[in-house]
Amino acid sequence: MTDQATAMKIYKAHIIHTPQRERFEVIENGYVAVGDDGRVSGVADSRETLGCPDAEVIDFGDRLLIPAMNDVHVHAAQYHNQGIAMDLELLPWLERYTFPEESQFSDTDYAERIYRRFVRDLWRVGTMRAAVFATIHTDATRRLMSLFREAGMGALVGKVGMNRNCPATLQESVADYVSGMEELIAASDDADALVRPIVTPRFIPSCTPEMLRACGELAQRYALPVQSHLSENLSEIELVRQLEPDSRGYGDAYRRYGLFGQTPTVMAHCVWSDADERRLMKEGDVMVAHCPTSNFNVASGMAPVRTMLDEGIRVGLGSDISGGHDLSIFRTMVYAIQVSKMHYQRSDHRQAFLSLAEAFWMATKVGGSLFGRVGSFEQGYDFDALVIDDDSLYPDDYTLLQRLERFIYIGDDRHIAHRFCRGREIAQPQLAEH
């Protein structure tokens, strides 16, 4: 499958998106024009306003047209463990379940079998872009990138860097990590490609200073984004304090190695980030991947999302499979709102909980910004979209926003009628297991 999109088209439906944080923009029976580059050329309440008299019109009738979902933190190699081992905290969970599972990805046939299921299920839940952790294994990571390309979906895929505090089967020398990354980079040299590598030190406890320094140098030499974990768990933070005594904190340790905003950066969790760490995040425009189900499942805590948003920090949403148990970013929106309501209660109602519009904005426009101009129907944005056929969910007197809310809370993939990524409709990936 190539990256060339189809010719100019106009899509008609009830259009809902969030160009701004605080509110939905709703266009009843609206039109979106999409150019032959797969990007939005205009959105309006009438076809005449758009021009394009010769463009094909695809009419979705009474259905909803919304931006596709973006998952900014997910572990593809943990997909087989989804929904198990939820009775442990972070570090024991890694040692007993996660590391043994990831060690199996030295077997490329096993990796391909799991990765095929993973990509197929991302498509199923309406996620067209994802920032993905693979494993240390270069061949398996290359195959995962190929599967995304075959599917026509977008991804930043990370070969994981780790060389301490993990089983020997998951340790790789700095030289081998760098050479493996450079193989993946050489095969993905188009900066506008839908699938690209991302520099991925697992987290500071599993990386020596030499590994962290190599990761920072790779990111800056090849202008690559960075992903990792930050301040997820109190025992993890204490370990980082011991390992990096010259740093002011966890975020500062990443910064010292060129891994904290020197190139586009997303850090998962940030449950316990203090004011100084949040200031560094704001200065470096570091995105937070809020993963509420994982934070509860491995007993990390509740990330202060309202505080981060009010301080101007970008916050997207991540499923964090398999610390998280649900791949759906629609469900993750619900969980994020629920966590914010716990903060609302704990603050004696002084700290407002997330609105649906804010959670939707985080899942679409904010999360999409990690991949470029993605997550909105504004002019120049990639047309990543879902068509929602919610006829079975709503009474006739529901408003369009009530229909969307009901779908987010109680709908599922059976209500997603069409999926688009950069202007191309993405049919169910033909990724049947070999």
CSV table of C-alpha atoms in Angstrom, one decimal:
chain,number,residue,atom,x,y,z
A,1,MET,CA,0.0,0.0,0.0
A,2,THR,CA,1.4,3.4,-1.0
A,3,ASP,CA,1.2,6.8,0.8
A,4,GLN,CA,-0.5,8.4,-2.2
A,5,ALA,CA,-4.0,9.4,-1.4
A,6,THR,CA,-7.1,9.5,-3.6
A,7,ALA,CA,-8.3,12.4,-5.7
A,8,MET,CA,-10.3,15.4,-4.2
A,9,LYS,CA,-13.4,14.3,-2.4
A,10,ILE,CA,-16.1,15.9,-0.3
A,11,TYR,CA,-17.6,14.0,2.7
A,12,LYS,CA,-21.1,14.9,4.0
A,13,ALA,CA,-22.2,14.0,7.5
A,14,HIS,CA,-22.8,15.6,11.0
A,15,ILE,CA,-19.3,16.9,11.7
A,16,ILE,CA,-18.0,17.1,15.2
A,17,HIS,CA,-14.5,18.1,16.2
A,18,THR,CA,-12.6,20.2,18.8
A,19,PRO,CA,-10.4,22.9,17.2
A,20,GLN,CA,-10.3,24.4,20.7
A,21,ARG,CA,-9.9,22.9,24.1
A,22,GLU,CA,-13.1,24.1,25.7
A,23,ARG,CA,-15.8,23.3,23.2
A,24,PHE,CA,-17.0,21.1,20.4
A,25,GLU,CA,-17.5,22.6,16.9
A,26,VAL,CA,-20.7,21.0,15.5
A,27,ILE,CA,-21.8,21.3,11.8
A,28,GLU,CA,-25.1,19.6,11.2
A,29,ASN,CA,-25.2,18.1,7.7
A,30,GLY,CA,-21.8,19.6,7.1
A,31,TYR,CA,-19.1,19.1,4.4
A,32,VAL,CA,-15.4,18.3,4.5
A,33,ALA,CA,-13.3,18.7,1.4
A,34,VAL,CA,-10.2,16.5,1.2
A,35,GLY,CA,-7.4,17.1,-1.3
A,36,ASP,CA,-5.5,14.6,-3.3
A,37,ASP,CA,-2.7,14.8,-0.7
A,38,GLY,CA,-5.1,13.4,2.0
A,39,ARG,CA,-5.4,16.7,3.8
A,40,VAL,CA,-8.4,18.8,4.6
A,41,SER,CA,-8.9,21.7,2.3
A,42,GLY,CA,-12.0,23.1,3.9
A,43,VAL,CA,-15.0,22.4,6.1
A,44,ALA,CA,-18.4,24.2,5.8
A,45,ASP,CA,-22.1,23.9,6.2
A,46,SER,CA,-22.7,24.0,2.5
A,47,ARG,CA,-21.0,22.5,-0.5
A,48,GLU,CA,-21.1,25.8,-2.4
A,49,THR,CA,-19.0,27.4,0.3
A,50,LEU,CA,-16.3,24.8,-0.4
A,51,GLY,CA,-16.2,25.2,-4.1
A,52,CYS,CA,-14.7,22.1,-5.8
A,53,PRO,CA,-17.7,21.7,-8.2
A,54,ASP,CA,-16.1,18.6,-9.8
A,55,ALA,CA,-15.3,16.8,-6.6
A,56,GLU,CA,-17.0,13.5,-5.8
A,57,VAL,CA,-19.4,13.8,-2.9
A,58,ILE,CA,-19.7,10.9,-0.4
A,59,ASP,CA,-22.9,11.3,1.6
A,60,PHE,CA,-22.9,9.5,5.0
A,61,GLY,CA,-26.4,10.6,5.7
A,62,ASP,CA,-27.4,10.9,9.4
A,63,ARG,CA,-24.1,9.5,10.7
A,64,LEU,CA,-21.4,11.3,12.8
A,65,LEU,CA,-18.0,12.3,11.3
A,66,ILE,CA,-15.3,12.7,13.9
A,67,PRO,CA,-11.5,12.7,14.0
A,68,ALA,CA,-9.9,9.3,14.4
A,69,MET,CA,-8.3,8.4,17.7
A,70,ASN,CA,-4.6,8.7,18.6
A,71,ASP,CA,-3.0,6.5,21.2
A,72,VAL,CA,0.2,8.2,22.4
A,73,HIS,CA,1.4,5.4,24.6
A,74,VAL,CA,1.0,1.7,24.0
A,75,HIS,CA,3.3,-1.4,24.3
A,76,ALA,CA,2.6,-3.6,21.3
A,77,ALA,CA,4.8,-6.4,22.7
A,78,GLN,CA,2.6,-6.6,25.8
A,79,TYR,CA,-0.6,-7.2,23.8
A,80,HIS,CA,-0.7,-10.9,24.7
A,81,ASN,CA,-0.7,-10.0,28.4
A,82,GLN,CA,-3.7,-7.6,28.1
A,83,GLY,CA,-6.1,-8.1,31.0
A,84,ILE,CA,-3.9,-10.3,33.2
A,85,ALA,CA,-1.5,-9.7,36.1
A,86,MET,CA,-3.5,-6.7,37.3
A,87,ASP,CA,-2.9,-7.5,41.0
A,88,LEU,CA,0.7,-6.2,41.1
A,89,GLU,CA,2.5,-2.8,41.4
A,90,LEU,CA,4.7,-1.6,38.6
A,91,LEU,CA,8.2,-3.0,39.4
A,92,PRO,CA,7.0,-6.6,40.3
A,93,TRP,CA,4.6,-6.5,37.4
A,94,LEU,CA,7.6,-5.8,35.1
A,95,GLU,CA,9.7,-8.5,36.6
A,96,ARG,CA,7.2,-11.3,36.7
A,97,TYR,CA,5.1,-10.8,33.6
A,98,THR,CA,6.2,-8.1,31.2
A,99,PHE,CA,9.9,-8.9,30.9
A,100,PRO,CA,9.4,-12.6,30.3
A,101,GLU,CA,6.8,-11.9,27.6
A,102,GLU,CA,8.9,-9.4,25.8
A,103,SER,CA,11.9,-11.8,25.8
A,104,GLN,CA,9.8,-14.0,23.5
A,105,PHE,CA,10.1,-11.4,20.7
A,106,SER,CA,13.5,-12.7,19.8
A,107,ASP,CA,11.4,-15.2,17.9
A,108,THR,CA,10.3,-13.2,14.9
A,109,ASP,CA,7.5,-15.6,14.0
A,110,TYR,CA,6.0,-15.2,17.5
A,111,ALA,CA,6.4,-11.4,17.3
A,112,GLU,CA,4.6,-11.3,13.9
A,113,ARG,CA,1.7,-13.4,15.3
A,114,ILE,CA,1.2,-11.0,18.2
A,115,TYR,CA,1.8,-7.8,16.2
A,116,ARG,CA,-0.7,-8.9,13.6
A,117,ARG,CA,-3.4,-9.2,16.3
A,118,PHE,CA,-2.3,-5.9,17.8
A,119,VAL,CA,-2.5,-3.8,14.5
A,120,ARG,CA,-5.8,-5.4,13.6
A,121,ASP,CA,-7.3,-4.5,17.0
A,122,LEU,CA,-6.0,-0.9,16.9
A,123,TRP,CA,-8.0,-0.6,13.6
A,124,ARG,CA,-11.0,-2.2,15.2
A,125,VAL,CA,-11.2,0.4,18.0
A,126,GLY,CA,-10.8,3.3,15.7
A,127,THR,CA,-7.1,4.2,16.5
A,128,MET,CA,-5.4,5.4,13.3
A,129,ARG,CA,-2.2,6.6,14.9
A,130,ALA,CA,-0.2,5.3,17.8
A,131,ALA,CA,3.1,5.8,19.5
A,132,VAL,CA,4.3,2.3,20.1
A,133,PHE,CA,6.9,0.6,22.2
A,134,ALA,CA,8.2,-2.6,20.6
A,135,THR,CA,11.2,-4.5,22.2
A,136,ILE,CA,14.9,-4.5,21.9
A,137,HIS,CA,14.7,-6.8,18.9
A,138,THR,CA,15.5,-5.1,15.6
A,139,ASP,CA,14.0,-7.7,13.3
A,140,ALA,CA,10.7,-7.9,15.2
A,141,THR,CA,10.5,-4.1,15.4
A,142,ARG,CA,11.1,-3.8,11.6
A,143,ARG,CA,8.2,-6.3,11.1
A,144,LEU,CA,5.9,-4.3,13.2
A,145,MET,CA,6.6,-1.2,11.2
A,146,SER,CA,5.9,-3.1,8.0
A,147,LEU,CA,2.6,-4.3,9.3
A,148,PHE,CA,1.5,-0.7,10.0
A,149,ARG,CA,2.5,0.3,6.5
A,150,GLU,CA,0.6,-2.7,5.0
A,151,ALA,CA,-2.5,-1.6,7.0
A,152,GLY,CA,-2.2,2.1,5.9
A,153,MET,CA,-2.2,3.3,9.5
A,154,GLY,CA,0.2,5.8,11.1
A,155,ALA,CA,2.7,4.9,13.9
A,156,LEU,CA,5.8,6.0,15.6
A,157,VAL,CA,7.5,2.7,16.5
A,158,GLY,CA,10.2,2.4,19.0
A,159,LYS,CA,12.9,-0.2,19.2
A,160,VAL,CA,13.4,-0.2,23.0
A,161,GLY,CA,16.8,0.7,24.5
A,162,MET,CA,17.6,-1.1,27.8
A,163,ASN,CA,20.8,-2.5,29.2
A,164,ARG,CA,20.5,-2.8,33.0
A,165,ASN,CA,18.0,-3.8,35.7
A,166,CYS,CA,16.3,-6.3,33.5
A,167,PRO,CA,16.8,-10.0,32.4
A,168,ALA,CA,19.9,-10.7,30.3
A,169,THR,CA,17.6,-11.7,27.5
A,170,LEU,CA,16.4,-8.1,27.2
A,171,GLN,CA,19.8,-6.4,27.6
A,172,GLU,CA,21.5,-5.0,24.5
A,173,SER,CA,24.8,-3.2,24.2
A,174,VAL,CA,24.8,0.4,23.4
A,175,ALA,CA,26.6,-0.3,20.1
A,176,ASP,CA,24.0,-2.9,19.1
A,177,TYR,CA,21.1,-0.6,20.0
A,178,VAL,CA,22.6,2.2,17.9
A,179,SER,CA,23.3,0.0,14.9
A,180,GLY,CA,19.8,-1.5,15.1
A,181,MET,CA,18.2,1.9,15.3
A,182,GLU,CA,20.2,3.2,12.3
A,183,GLU,CA,19.0,0.2,10.3
A,184,LEU,CA,15.4,1.2,11.0
A,185,ILE,CA,16.1,4.9,10.3
A,186,ALA,CA,17.7,4.1,7.0
A,187,ALA,CA,14.6,2.2,5.9
A,188,SER,CA,12.3,5.1,7.0
A,189,ASP,CA,14.0,8.3,5.8
A,190,ASP,CA,10.8,10.0,4.6
A,191,ALA,CA,10.0,12.6,7.3
A,192,ASP,CA,6.4,12.7,6.0
A,193,ALA,CA,5.9,8.9,6.1
A,194,LEU,CA,3.0,7.5,8.1
A,195,VAL,CA,5.3,5.1,9.9
A,196,ARG,CA,8.5,6.3,11.4
A,197,PRO,CA,10.9,5.2,14.2
A,198,ILE,CA,10.9,7.0,17.5
A,199,VAL,CA,13.9,6.9,20.0
A,200,THR,CA,12.7,4.8,23.0
A,201,PRO,CA,14.8,4.4,26.1
A,202,ARG,CA,12.5,2.3,28.2
A,203,PHE,CA,13.0,4.4,31.3
A,204,ILE,CA,16.0,5.6,33.3
A,205,PRO,CA,16.2,2.6,35.7
A,206,SER,CA,16.7,0.2,32.7
A,207,CYS,CA,19.3,2.4,30.9
A,208,THR,CA,22.9,3.2,31.8
A,209,PRO,CA,24.2,6.7,31.3
A,210,GLU,CA,25.9,5.5,28.1
A,211,MET,CA,22.6,4.2,26.7
A,212,LEU,CA,20.7,7.4,27.6
A,213,ARG,CA,23.5,9.5,26.0
A,214,ALA,CA,23.4,7.4,22.8
A,215,CYS,CA,19.6,7.8,22.7
A,216,GLY,CA,19.8,11.6,23.0
A,217,GLU,CA,22.5,11.7,20.3
A,218,LEU,CA,20.4,9.6,17.9
A,219,ALA,CA,17.3,11.8,18.4
A,220,GLN,CA,19.2,14.9,17.7
A,221,ARG,CA,21.4,13.6,14.8
A,222,TYR,CA,18.3,12.2,12.9
A,223,ALA,CA,15.7,14.7,14.2
A,224,LEU,CA,13.7,11.9,15.7
A,225,PRO,CA,11.0,12.2,18.4
A,226,VAL,CA,11.5,10.6,21.8
A,227,GLN,CA,9.2,8.5,24.1
A,228,SER,CA,9.7,7.1,27.5
A,229,HIS,CA,8.2,6.9,31.0
A,230,LEU,CA,8.3,9.5,33.7
A,231,SER,CA,7.3,9.7,37.4
A,232,GLU,CA,4.9,6.8,37.3
A,233,ASN,CA,5.6,5.2,40.6
A,234,LEU,CA,7.1,6.4,43.9
A,235,SER,CA,9.6,3.5,44.2
A,236,GLU,CA,10.7,4.1,40.6
A,237,ILE,CA,11.3,7.8,41.4
A,238,GLU,CA,13.4,6.8,44.4
A,239,LEU,CA,15.4,4.5,42.2
A,240,VAL,CA,16.1,7.2,39.7
A,241,ARG,CA,17.2,9.5,42.5
A,242,GLN,CA,19.8,6.9,43.5
A,243,LEU,CA,20.9,6.3,39.9
A,244,GLU,CA,21.1,9.9,38.8
A,245,PRO,CA,22.3,11.8,42.0
A,246,ASP,CA,23.5,14.8,40.0
A,247,SER,CA,20.1,15.5,38.5
A,248,ARG,CA,17.5,17.7,40.2
A,249,GLY,CA,14.8,15.1,39.4
A,250,TYR,CA,13.6,12.5,37.0
A,251,GLY,CA,12.7,14.9,34.2
A,252,ASP,CA,16.0,16.8,34.6
A,253,ALA,CA,17.9,13.5,34.3
A,254,TYR,CA,16.3,13.0,30.8
A,255,ARG,CA,17.0,16.6,29.9
A,256,ARG,CA,20.7,16.2,30.7
A,257,TYR,CA,20.9,13.4,28.1
A,258,GLY,CA,19.0,15.3,25.4
A,259,LEU,CA,15.8,13.4,25.9
A,260,PHE,CA,13.4,16.0,27.3
A,261,GLY,CA,12.1,18.4,24.6
A,262,GLN,CA,15.3,18.8,22.5
A,263,THR,CA,13.2,17.0,19.9
A,264,PRO,CA,9.5,16.2,20.1
A,265,THR,CA,9.0,14.2,23.2
A,266,VAL,CA,6.2,12.3,24.9
A,267,MET,CA,6.5,11.0,28.4
A,268,ALA,CA,4.0,8.5,29.8
A,269,HIS,CA,2.2,8.8,33.2
A,270,CYS,CA,3.7,11.8,35.1
A,271,VAL,CA,1.6,10.8,38.0
A,272,TRP,CA,4.0,12.3,40.6
A,273,SER,CA,5.6,15.1,38.6
A,274,ASP,CA,6.2,18.0,41.0
A,275,ALA,CA,6.1,21.7,40.1
A,276,ASP,CA,9.8,21.8,39.0
A,277,GLU,CA,9.4,18.8,36.7
A,278,ARG,CA,6.2,20.3,35.2
A,279,ARG,CA,8.0,23.5,34.6
A,280,LEU,CA,10.7,21.6,32.6
A,281,MET,CA,7.9,19.9,30.7
A,282,LYS,CA,6.3,23.2,29.8
A,283,GLU,CA,9.7,24.7,28.8
A,284,GLY,CA,10.5,21.8,26.5
A,285,ASP,CA,6.9,21.4,25.2
A,286,VAL,CA,7.0,17.8,26.5
A,287,MET,CA,3.7,16.0,25.9
A,288,VAL,CA,2.2,13.9,28.7
A,289,ALA,CA,0.6,10.6,27.8
A,290,HIS,CA,-2.1,10.2,30.4
A,291,CYS,CA,-2.9,6.5,30.9
A,292,PRO,CA,-5.6,6.3,33.6
A,293,THR,CA,-6.4,2.6,33.4
A,294,SER,CA,-2.7,1.7,33.8
A,295,ASN,CA,-2.2,4.1,36.7
A,296,PHE,CA,-5.0,2.4,38.5
A,297,ASN,CA,-4.1,-1.2,37.6
A,298,VAL,CA,-0.5,-1.1,38.7
A,299,ALA,CA,-1.4,1.2,41.7
A,300,SER,CA,0.6,4.2,40.6
A,301,GLY,CA,-1.9,6.9,41.5
A,302,MET,CA,-3.9,9.6,39.8
A,303,ALA,CA,-2.1,12.0,37.4
A,304,PRO,CA,-3.0,15.7,38.0
A,305,VAL,CA,-4.2,16.4,34.5
A,306,ARG,CA,-6.2,19.5,35.3
A,307,THR,CA,-3.1,21.1,36.9
A,308,MET,CA,-1.0,20.2,33.9
A,309,LEU,CA,-3.5,21.6,31.4
A,310,ASP,CA,-3.9,24.8,33.3
A,311,GLU,CA,-0.1,25.2,33.3
A,312,GLY,CA,0.0,24.9,29.5
A,313,ILE,CA,1.3,21.3,29.2
A,314,ARG,CA,0.1,19.2,26.4
A,315,VAL,CA,-1.7,16.1,27.6
A,316,GLY,CA,-2.7,13.2,25.2
A,317,LEU,CA,-4.2,9.9,26.0
A,318,GLY,CA,-2.6,6.4,26.0
A,319,SER,CA,-4.1,3.0,26.5
A,320,ASP,CA,-0.7,1.7,27.9
A,321,ILE,CA,-1.5,-1.9,27.0
A,322,SER,CA,-0.8,-4.0,29.0
A,323,GLY,CA,-0.6,-2.0,32.2
A,324,GLY,CA,-3.9,-0.7,30.9
A,325,HIS,CA,-6.5,-3.3,30.0
A,326,ASP,CA,-8.5,-1.5,27.3
A,327,LEU,CA,-7.1,-0.6,23.9
A,328,SER,CA,-10.0,1.8,23.1
A,329,ILE,CA,-9.2,5.5,23.4
A,330,PHE,CA,-12.9,6.1,23.6
A,331,ARG,CA,-12.9,4.1,26.9
A,332,THR,CA,-9.8,5.9,27.9
A,333,MET,CA,-11.6,9.3,27.6
A,334,VAL,CA,-14.2,8.0,30.0
A,335,TYR,CA,-11.6,6.8,32.5
A,336,ALA,CA,-9.7,10.1,32.3
A,337,ILE,CA,-12.9,12.0,33.1
A,338,GLN,CA,-13.6,9.7,36.0
A,339,VAL,CA,-10.1,10.2,37.4
A,340,SER,CA,-10.5,13.9,37.2
A,341,LYS,CA,-13.7,13.7,39.2
A,342,MET,CA,-11.8,12.0,42.0
A,343,HIS,CA,-9.4,15.0,41.9
A,344,TYR,CA,-12.5,17.2,42.0
A,345,GLN,CA,-13.7,15.5,45.2
A,346,ARG,CA,-10.2,15.5,46.8
A,347,SER,CA,-9.8,19.2,46.1
A,348,ASP,CA,-13.2,20.0,47.8
A,349,HIS,CA,-14.6,20.9,44.4
A,350,ARG,CA,-11.9,23.6,43.8
A,351,GLN,CA,-10.3,21.8,40.8
A,352,ALA,CA,-12.7,21.3,38.0
A,353,PHE,CA,-13.1,17.9,36.4
A,354,LEU,CA,-12.5,17.3,32.7
A,355,SER,CA,-15.4,18.1,30.4
A,356,LEU,CA,-16.2,15.7,27.5
A,357,ALA,CA,-14.9,18.4,25.1
A,358,GLU,CA,-11.6,18.5,26.8
A,359,ALA,CA,-11.2,14.7,26.9
A,360,PHE,CA,-12.1,14.5,23.2
A,361,TRP,CA,-9.6,17.3,22.4
A,362,MET,CA,-6.9,15.4,24.3
A,363,ALA,CA,-7.7,12.2,22.3
A,364,THR,CA,-7.8,13.9,18.9
A,365,LYS,CA,-6.1,17.3,18.5
A,366,VAL,CA,-3.5,17.1,21.3
A,367,GLY,CA,-2.6,13.4,20.8
A,368,GLY,CA,-2.6,14.0,17.0
A,369,SER,CA,0.0,16.8,17.3
A,370,LEU,CA,2.6,14.2,18.1
A,371,PHE,CA,2.2,12.9,14.5
A,372,GLY,CA,2.0,16.3,12.8
A,373,ARG,CA,-1.2,18.2,11.8
A,374,VAL,CA,-3.5,15.4,12.9
A,375,GLY,CA,-6.7,15.3,15.0
A,376,SER,CA,-8.9,18.0,13.7
A,377,PHE,CA,-10.8,19.0,10.5
A,378,GLU,CA,-9.1,22.3,10.2
A,379,GLN,CA,-7.6,23.3,6.9
A,380,GLY,CA,-4.2,21.6,6.2
A,381,TYR,CA,-4.8,18.8,8.7
A,382,ASP,CA,-4.5,15.1,7.7
A,383,PHE,CA,-8.0,13.7,7.1
A,384,ASP,CA,-7.9,11.0,9.9
A,385,ALA,CA,-11.6,10.3,10.5
A,386,LEU,CA,-14.2,7.9,11.8
A,387,VAL,CA,-17.8,7.6,10.6
A,388,ILE,CA,-20.1,6.6,13.5
A,389,ASP,CA,-23.3,4.8,12.7
A,390,ASP,CA,-25.0,5.1,16.1
A,391,ASP,CA,-28.6,4.5,14.9
A,392,SER,CA,-29.1,1.7,17.4
A,393,LEU,CA,-27.9,3.9,20.4
A,394,TYR,CA,-30.1,7.0,20.4
A,395,PRO,CA,-33.7,8.1,20.6
A,396,ASP,CA,-34.9,10.5,18.0
A,397,ASP,CA,-34.8,13.5,20.3
A,398,TYR,CA,-31.1,13.3,21.1
A,399,THR,CA,-28.9,16.2,20.1
A,400,LEU,CA,-25.7,15.5,18.0
A,401,LEU,CA,-23.5,16.0,21.1
A,402,GLN,CA,-25.7,13.7,23.2
A,403,ARG,CA,-25.3,11.1,20.4
A,404,LEU,CA,-21.5,11.5,20.5
A,405,GLU,CA,-21.4,11.2,24.3
A,406,ARG,CA,-23.6,8.1,24.3
A,407,PHE,CA,-21.4,6.5,21.7
A,408,ILE,CA,-18.2,7.3,23.7
A,409,TYR,CA,-19.7,5.9,26.9
A,410,ILE,CA,-21.6,2.8,25.7
A,411,GLY,CA,-20.8,2.3,22.0
A,412,ASP,CA,-18.2,0.1,20.6
A,413,ASP,CA,-16.4,-0.8,17.4
A,414,ARG,CA,-19.6,-2.2,15.8
A,415,HIS,CA,-20.7,1.4,15.5
A,416,ILE,CA,-17.6,2.5,13.5
A,417,ALA,CA,-18.8,2.3,9.9
A,418,HIS,CA,-15.7,3.8,8.1
A,419,ARG,CA,-12.1,4.6,9.1
A,420,PHE,CA,-9.8,7.0,7.3
A,421,CYS,CA,-6.0,7.8,7.7
A,422,ARG,CA,-4.5,10.7,5.7
A,423,GLY,CA,-7.4,10.7,3.3
A,424,ARG,CA,-7.6,7.0,2.5
A,425,GLU,CA,-10.3,4.8,3.7
A,426,ILE,CA,-8.7,2.0,5.7
A,427,ALA,CA,-10.5,-1.4,5.3
A,428,GLN,CA,-10.0,-4.0,7.9
A,429,PRO,CA,-6.3,-4.9,7.6
A,430,GLN,CA,-5.7,-8.2,5.8
A,431,LEU,CA,-3.4,-9.4,8.5
A,432,ALA,CA,-4.6,-12.9,9.1
A,433,GLU,CA,-2.1,-14.9,11.1
A,434,HIS,CA,0.3,-17.1,9.1
